[in-house]
Coordinates of C-alpha atoms in Angstrom, one line a residue:
M66 CA -0.1 0.0 0.0
A67 CA 2.7 2.3 1.0
S68 CA 4.1 2.7 -2.7
S69 CA 3.0 1.1 -5.9
G70 CA 4.0 3.6 -8.5
L71 CA 0.8 5.6 -8.1
T72 CA 2.4 9.0 -8.6
R73 CA 0.4 11.2 -10.8
R74 CA 2.0 10.8 -14.3
R75 CA 1.7 13.7 -16.7
G76 CA 2.4 12.5 -20.3
A77 CA 2.9 14.7 -23.3
G78 CA 0.0 12.9 -25.5
G79 CA 1.7 9.6 -24.9
A80 CA -0.2 6.6 -26.3
S81 CA -2.2 4.4 -23.9
T82 CA -0.7 1.0 -23.2
D83 CA -3.9 -1.0 -23.4
N84 CA -3.2 -2.6 -26.7
D85 CA -6.2 -4.1 -28.5
T86 CA -4.1 -6.9 -30.0
N87 CA -4.4 -10.4 -28.6
D88 CA -1.5 -12.7 -27.8
G89 CA -0.6 -15.1 -30.7
S90 CA -1.6 -18.6 -30.2
R91 CA 1.2 -21.2 -29.8
V92 CA 1.2 -24.7 -30.8
S93 CA 3.3 -27.2 -28.7
S94 CA 3.9 -30.8 -28.9
P95 CA 1.7 -33.1 -26.7
V96 CA 3.5 -34.2 -23.6
P97 CA 3.1 -37.8 -22.5
R98 CA 1.0 -38.2 -19.4
R99 CA 2.6 -39.8 -16.4
P100 CA 0.7 -42.2 -14.3
E101 CA 0.3 -39.8 -11.5
D102 CA -1.1 -37.1 -13.8
S103 CA -4.3 -39.2 -14.4
R104 CA -5.5 -38.9 -10.7
N105 CA -8.9 -37.3 -10.5
P106 CA -9.2 -33.8 -8.9
E107 CA -9.9 -33.7 -5.2
T108 CA -13.6 -34.1 -4.7
G109 CA -15.9 -33.9 -1.5
Y110 CA -19.1 -35.5 -0.8
E111 CA -22.1 -34.5 1.3
A112 CA -25.4 -36.1 2.0
S113 CA -28.5 -34.4 0.4
G114 CA -30.7 -35.0 3.4
E115 CA -34.1 -36.3 2.0
N116 CA -33.0 -39.5 0.0
G117 CA -29.4 -39.9 1.5
H118 CA -27.8 -39.5 -2.0
K119 CA -24.4 -38.0 -2.0
I120 CA -23.6 -34.7 -3.8
A121 CA -20.2 -34.1 -5.2
F122 CA -18.5 -30.8 -5.0
D123 CA -15.0 -29.2 -5.4
P124 CA -13.6 -28.0 -2.0
K125 CA -11.9 -25.2 -4.0
D126 CA -15.3 -23.9 -4.8
I127 CA -16.1 -23.6 -1.1
S128 CA -12.9 -21.9 -0.2
E129 CA -13.3 -19.5 -3.2
S130 CA -16.8 -18.7 -1.9
A131 CA -15.5 -18.0 1.6
E132 CA -12.8 -15.7 0.0
R133 CA -15.4 -13.8 -2.0
G134 CA -17.6 -13.2 1.1
K135 CA -14.8 -11.4 2.8
Q136 CA -14.0 -9.2 -0.1
P137 CA -15.8 -6.0 -1.4
K138 CA -18.0 -6.4 -4.5
L139 CA -15.6 -4.4 -6.7
T140 CA -11.8 -4.6 -6.9
L141 CA -9.7 -1.4 -6.6
M142 CA -9.2 -1.5 -10.4
E143 CA -12.9 -1.7 -11.0
E144 CA -13.6 1.2 -8.7
V145 CA -11.0 3.5 -10.2
L146 CA -12.4 2.6 -13.8
L147 CA -15.9 3.2 -12.6
M148 CA -15.0 6.5 -11.2
G149 CA -13.5 7.6 -14.6
L150 CA -16.4 6.4 -16.9
K151 CA -18.9 8.9 -18.0
D152 CA -22.3 7.7 -16.7
K153 CA -24.5 8.1 -19.7
Q154 CA -21.8 8.0 -22.6
G155 CA -20.0 4.9 -21.1
Y156 CA -16.4 5.7 -21.9
L157 CA -13.3 7.4 -20.5
S158 CA -11.9 10.7 -21.5
F159 CA -9.9 10.3 -24.7
W160 CA -7.1 12.5 -23.1
N161 CA -6.5 10.5 -20.1
D162 CA -3.0 8.9 -20.5
N163 CA -2.5 8.2 -16.8
I164 CA -5.2 5.6 -16.0
S165 CA -3.4 2.6 -17.7
Y166 CA -0.4 2.8 -15.5
A167 CA -2.5 3.5 -12.4
L168 CA -4.6 0.3 -12.9
R169 CA -1.5 -1.8 -13.0
G170 CA -0.5 -0.2 -9.6
C171 CA -4.0 -1.1 -8.4
I172 CA -3.4 -4.8 -9.3
V173 CA -0.4 -4.9 -7.1
I174 CA -2.0 -3.2 -4.2
E175 CA -5.2 -5.4 -4.5
L176 CA -3.1 -8.5 -4.3
A177 CA -1.3 -7.3 -1.3
F178 CA -4.7 -6.5 0.5
R179 CA -5.9 -10.0 -0.3
G180 CA -2.8 -11.6 1.2
R181 CA -1.3 -13.0 -2.0
I182 CA 1.9 -11.0 -2.2
S183 CA 4.2 -9.2 0.2
M184 CA 7.7 -7.5 0.2
Q185 CA 10.4 -10.0 0.4
K186 CA 11.4 -10.7 3.9
D187 CA 14.9 -9.4 3.9
S188 CA 16.6 -7.0 6.4
S189 CA 18.6 -5.4 3.7
R190 CA 15.4 -4.2 1.8
R191 CA 15.3 -1.1 4.1
R192 CA 18.3 0.2 2.1
F193 CA 16.1 0.7 -0.9
P194 CA 13.2 3.0 -1.8
L195 CA 9.8 1.3 -1.4
A196 CA 9.2 1.1 -5.1
D197 CA 12.4 -0.8 -5.6
R198 CA 11.9 -3.4 -3.0
V199 CA 11.3 -7.0 -4.2
I200 CA 7.8 -8.7 -4.2
E201 CA 7.3 -12.3 -3.4
V202 CA 4.2 -14.6 -3.7
I203 CA 3.1 -15.7 -0.2
D204 CA -0.1 -17.4 -1.1
E205 CA -0.8 -18.7 -4.7
T206 CA -4.5 -19.4 -4.2
L207 CA -6.6 -17.8 -6.9
T208 CA -8.7 -15.1 -6.1
G209 CA -11.5 -15.6 -8.7
E210 CA -10.8 -12.2 -10.2
V211 CA -9.4 -12.7 -13.8
L212 CA -6.8 -10.0 -13.9
L213 CA -5.5 -10.7 -10.4
D214 CA -5.1 -14.3 -11.1
E215 CA -3.3 -13.7 -14.4
A216 CA -0.9 -11.3 -12.5
L217 CA -0.5 -13.7 -9.6
K218 CA 0.4 -16.6 -11.8
M219 CA 3.0 -14.5 -13.5
M220 CA 4.6 -13.3 -10.3
K221 CA 4.7 -17.0 -9.1
S222 CA 6.4 -18.3 -12.2
S223 CA 8.8 -15.5 -12.8
E224 CA 11.9 -14.3 -11.0
K225 CA 11.4 -12.1 -8.1
M226 CA 11.2 -8.4 -9.1
S227 CA 10.5 -5.0 -7.6
V228 CA 7.1 -3.1 -7.2
S229 CA 8.0 -0.7 -9.9
S230 CA 9.4 -3.4 -12.1
W231 CA 6.2 -5.2 -12.1
I232 CA 4.0 -2.2 -12.7
D233 CA 6.3 -1.3 -15.7
L234 CA 6.2 -4.7 -17.2
M235 CA 2.4 -5.1 -16.9
S236 CA 2.1 -1.8 -18.4
G237 CA 4.4 -2.9 -21.4
E238 CA 7.0 -0.2 -20.5
T239 CA 10.0 -2.2 -21.3
W240 CA 12.7 -2.5 -23.9
N241 CA 13.5 -6.0 -23.0
L242 CA 11.9 -8.3 -25.7
M243 CA 12.3 -11.3 -23.4
K244 CA 9.7 -9.8 -21.0
I245 CA 7.2 -8.1 -23.3
G246 CA 4.9 -11.2 -22.5
Y247 CA 4.4 -9.8 -19.2
Q248 CA 2.1 -7.0 -20.5
L249 CA -1.4 -7.2 -19.4
K250 CA -3.6 -6.3 -22.5
Q251 CA -6.9 -4.8 -22.8
V252 CA -7.1 -4.2 -19.1
R253 CA -9.7 -1.4 -19.3
E254 CA -12.0 -3.4 -21.6
R255 CA -11.7 -6.5 -19.5
L256 CA -12.5 -4.5 -16.3
A257 CA -15.5 -2.9 -18.0
K258 CA -16.8 -6.3 -19.2
G259 CA -16.2 -7.6 -15.5
L260 CA -18.4 -4.7 -14.3
V261 CA -21.0 -5.8 -17.0
D262 CA -21.0 -9.3 -15.4
K263 CA -21.5 -7.8 -11.9
G264 CA -24.5 -5.7 -13.2
I265 CA -23.0 -2.3 -12.7
L266 CA -22.5 -1.5 -16.4
R267 CA -24.1 -2.4 -19.7
T268 CA -22.7 -2.7 -23.2
E269 CA -23.8 -0.5 -26.1
K270 CA -22.4 0.2 -29.6
R271 CA -21.6 3.9 -30.3
N272 CA -20.5 5.4 -33.6
F273 CA -17.6 7.8 -33.5
L274 CA -17.6 9.2 -37.1
L275 CA -15.2 6.6 -38.7
F276 CA -15.7 3.6 -36.5
D277 CA -17.9 1.9 -34.0
M278 CA -16.9 1.2 -30.4
A279 CA -18.3 -0.7 -27.6
T280 CA -19.2 1.6 -24.8
H281 CA -20.3 0.7 -21.2
P282 CA -22.8 3.1 -19.7
V283 CA -23.7 2.8 -16.0
A284 CA -26.6 0.3 -15.4
D285 CA -26.7 0.4 -11.7
G286 CA -26.1 3.8 -10.3
G287 CA -26.0 2.5 -6.7
A288 CA -22.3 1.5 -7.1
K289 CA -21.0 4.9 -8.4
D290 CA -23.2 6.6 -5.8
E291 CA -21.6 4.8 -3.0
L292 CA -18.2 5.7 -4.5
R293 CA -19.0 9.3 -4.6
R294 CA -20.3 9.3 -1.0
R295 CA -17.2 7.5 0.2
T296 CA -14.9 9.9 -1.6
R297 CA -16.6 13.0 -0.3
A298 CA -16.8 11.6 3.3
M299 CA -12.9 10.9 3.3
L300 CA -12.1 14.4 1.8
T301 CA -14.6 16.8 3.4
Q302 CA -15.6 15.5 6.8
R303 CA -13.9 16.2 10.0
T304 CA -14.9 12.9 11.6
I305 CA -14.9 10.1 8.9
V306 CA -17.4 7.3 9.2
L307 CA -17.6 4.7 6.4
P308 CA -21.0 2.8 6.5
A309 CA -20.9 -0.8 5.7
S310 CA -22.1 -1.8 2.3
P311 CA -21.5 -4.7 -0.3
F312 CA -18.8 -2.5 -1.7
L313 CA -17.2 -2.1 1.8
P314 CA -18.3 -4.9 4.0
E315 CA -18.3 -4.4 7.9
D316 CA -15.9 -7.2 8.5
M317 CA -13.4 -6.5 5.9
E318 CA -9.8 -5.9 6.8
F319 CA -8.4 -2.4 6.2
R320 CA -11.6 -0.7 5.4
Y321 CA -10.2 2.8 5.9
L322 CA -6.7 2.0 4.5
R323 CA -8.3 0.5 1.4
T324 CA -10.4 3.6 0.8
V325 CA -7.2 5.7 1.2
A326 CA -5.6 3.6 -1.5
L327 CA -8.7 4.2 -3.8
L328 CA -8.4 8.0 -3.5
C329 CA -4.7 7.9 -4.2
A330 CA -5.2 5.6 -7.1
A331 CA -8.0 7.7 -8.6
Y332 CA -5.9 10.8 -8.2
A333 CA -3.0 9.3 -9.9
A334 CA -5.4 8.1 -12.7
N335 CA -6.8 11.6 -13.1
V336 CA -10.3 10.5 -12.4
L337 CA -10.8 11.8 -8.9
E338 CA -12.4 15.1 -10.0
N339 CA -15.5 13.1 -11.3
A340 CA -16.5 12.2 -7.8
L341 CA -16.1 15.7 -6.7
S342 CA -18.1 17.5 -9.4
S343 CA -21.0 18.2 -6.9
L344 CA -18.7 20.3 -4.7
G345 CA -18.0 24.1 -5.1
H346 CA -14.8 25.2 -6.4
E347 CA -13.2 26.0 -3.0
A348 CA -14.3 22.8 -1.6
R349 CA -12.8 20.8 -4.6
E350 CA -9.6 22.6 -4.1
R351 CA -9.5 21.6 -0.4
A352 CA -10.4 18.1 -1.3
F353 CA -7.4 17.9 -3.7
A354 CA -5.2 19.4 -1.0
Q355 CA -6.3 16.6 1.4
V356 CA -5.4 14.0 -1.2
D357 CA -1.9 15.5 -1.5
E358 CA -1.6 15.1 2.3
L359 CA -2.7 11.5 2.1
L360 CA -0.2 10.7 -0.7
A361 CA 2.5 12.2 1.6
E362 CA 1.4 10.4 4.6
F363 CA 0.8 6.9 3.1
S364 CA 3.6 6.8 0.5
Q365 CA 6.1 5.8 3.2
W366 CA 6.6 2.9 5.6
P367 CA 5.8 3.1 8.5
F368 CA 3.1 5.5 7.7
G369 CA 3.7 9.2 8.4
K370 CA 1.9 11.5 10.8
R371 CA -0.5 14.1 9.4
V372 CA 0.6 17.6 9.7
A373 CA -2.8 19.2 9.9
A374 CA -3.7 17.4 13.3
G375 CA -6.4 18.6 15.6
Q376 CA -10.2 18.2 16.1
Q377 CA -11.0 20.8 13.3
A378 CA -9.0 19.2 10.7
I379 CA -10.5 17.2 7.8
G380 CA -10.4 13.6 8.7
A381 CA -9.2 14.2 12.3
N382 CA -9.7 10.6 13.2
L383 CA -8.2 9.0 10.2
D384 CA -4.9 8.6 11.8
S385 CA -6.2 6.7 14.8
V386 CA -8.6 4.4 12.9
I387 CA -5.9 3.4 10.3
R388 CA -3.3 2.7 13.2
D389 CA -5.9 0.5 14.7
E390 CA -6.4 -1.5 11.6
V391 CA -2.5 -1.8 11.2
N392 CA -2.0 -2.8 14.8
K393 CA -4.7 -5.5 14.4
A394 CA -2.7 -7.0 11.5
K395 CA 1.0 -6.9 12.9
E396 CA 1.7 -10.1 11.0
K397 CA 0.8 -8.5 7.7
E398 CA 3.1 -5.5 7.7
L399 CA 5.2 -6.8 4.9
Q400 CA 2.1 -6.7 2.7
L401 CA 1.1 -3.2 3.8
E402 CA 4.6 -1.9 2.8
H403 CA 3.4 -2.0 -0.9

């Protein structure tokens, strides 16, 4: 959480890294099966109750269901994308070159929040900036989210690399042809289709003069309204209270820290202003100043102390609630370094 390359990037008209090309298919020779490869997958059985028949199930399905129950309905990447989409038109600003890189940073943060990756446990790591510290996979259990699982598999099968290296590689920002395959392609479109599957967006065809493009207008405004409310609460209220919802369950770990990560990611992706459009000019300026403070405070490890302390400051209770969250998860400090 502490640093995942989510600094606001200002490009001079640079092209987006979300390529629309698909990976070329590869053909390989069949590998002879060994006897032990023919074993059936692990299967569980339970009695159905009325007639005593047994019902087969995959234990992995049960564990995945339990995992989903502890997680918010949307990932950080989906929340940032949803914040950036125009409600009725269903597309992002054509001039936004920042969001592609920010979304890859969100993938790293989300994997850390879900306990899949952490900083490598090495005392010498403190000699390096946070972005240059090496990541390692500590739990290879799949999350059920396609993009997260794709990134997790790459990290597991690859050499260990730093936070910034992984974000660069997943964004396609490398001159090393041997590592070009690490690029995650069509991230925005895949996230949008995931939001369609979750009932948040719908898909339409829209004509843009010379070509047709799939757009994804908002179908269920509740999710975006909740994002706006949470954003305004964090950036305008003196005492921050985040009500429980399917998008931020009450028993979820790091509720406030996760919301700070969302705001910083949205700021880096240049979409935060969309959630603050109902505020007046001065209130928006104060909100952006508040995000600058959050970035300064939480881009280091251990987390910094807020300068504007006191009961009259915006988010006067934020330091204490986040420190409570961190203190309750002392064994997860290497995950939170991200």
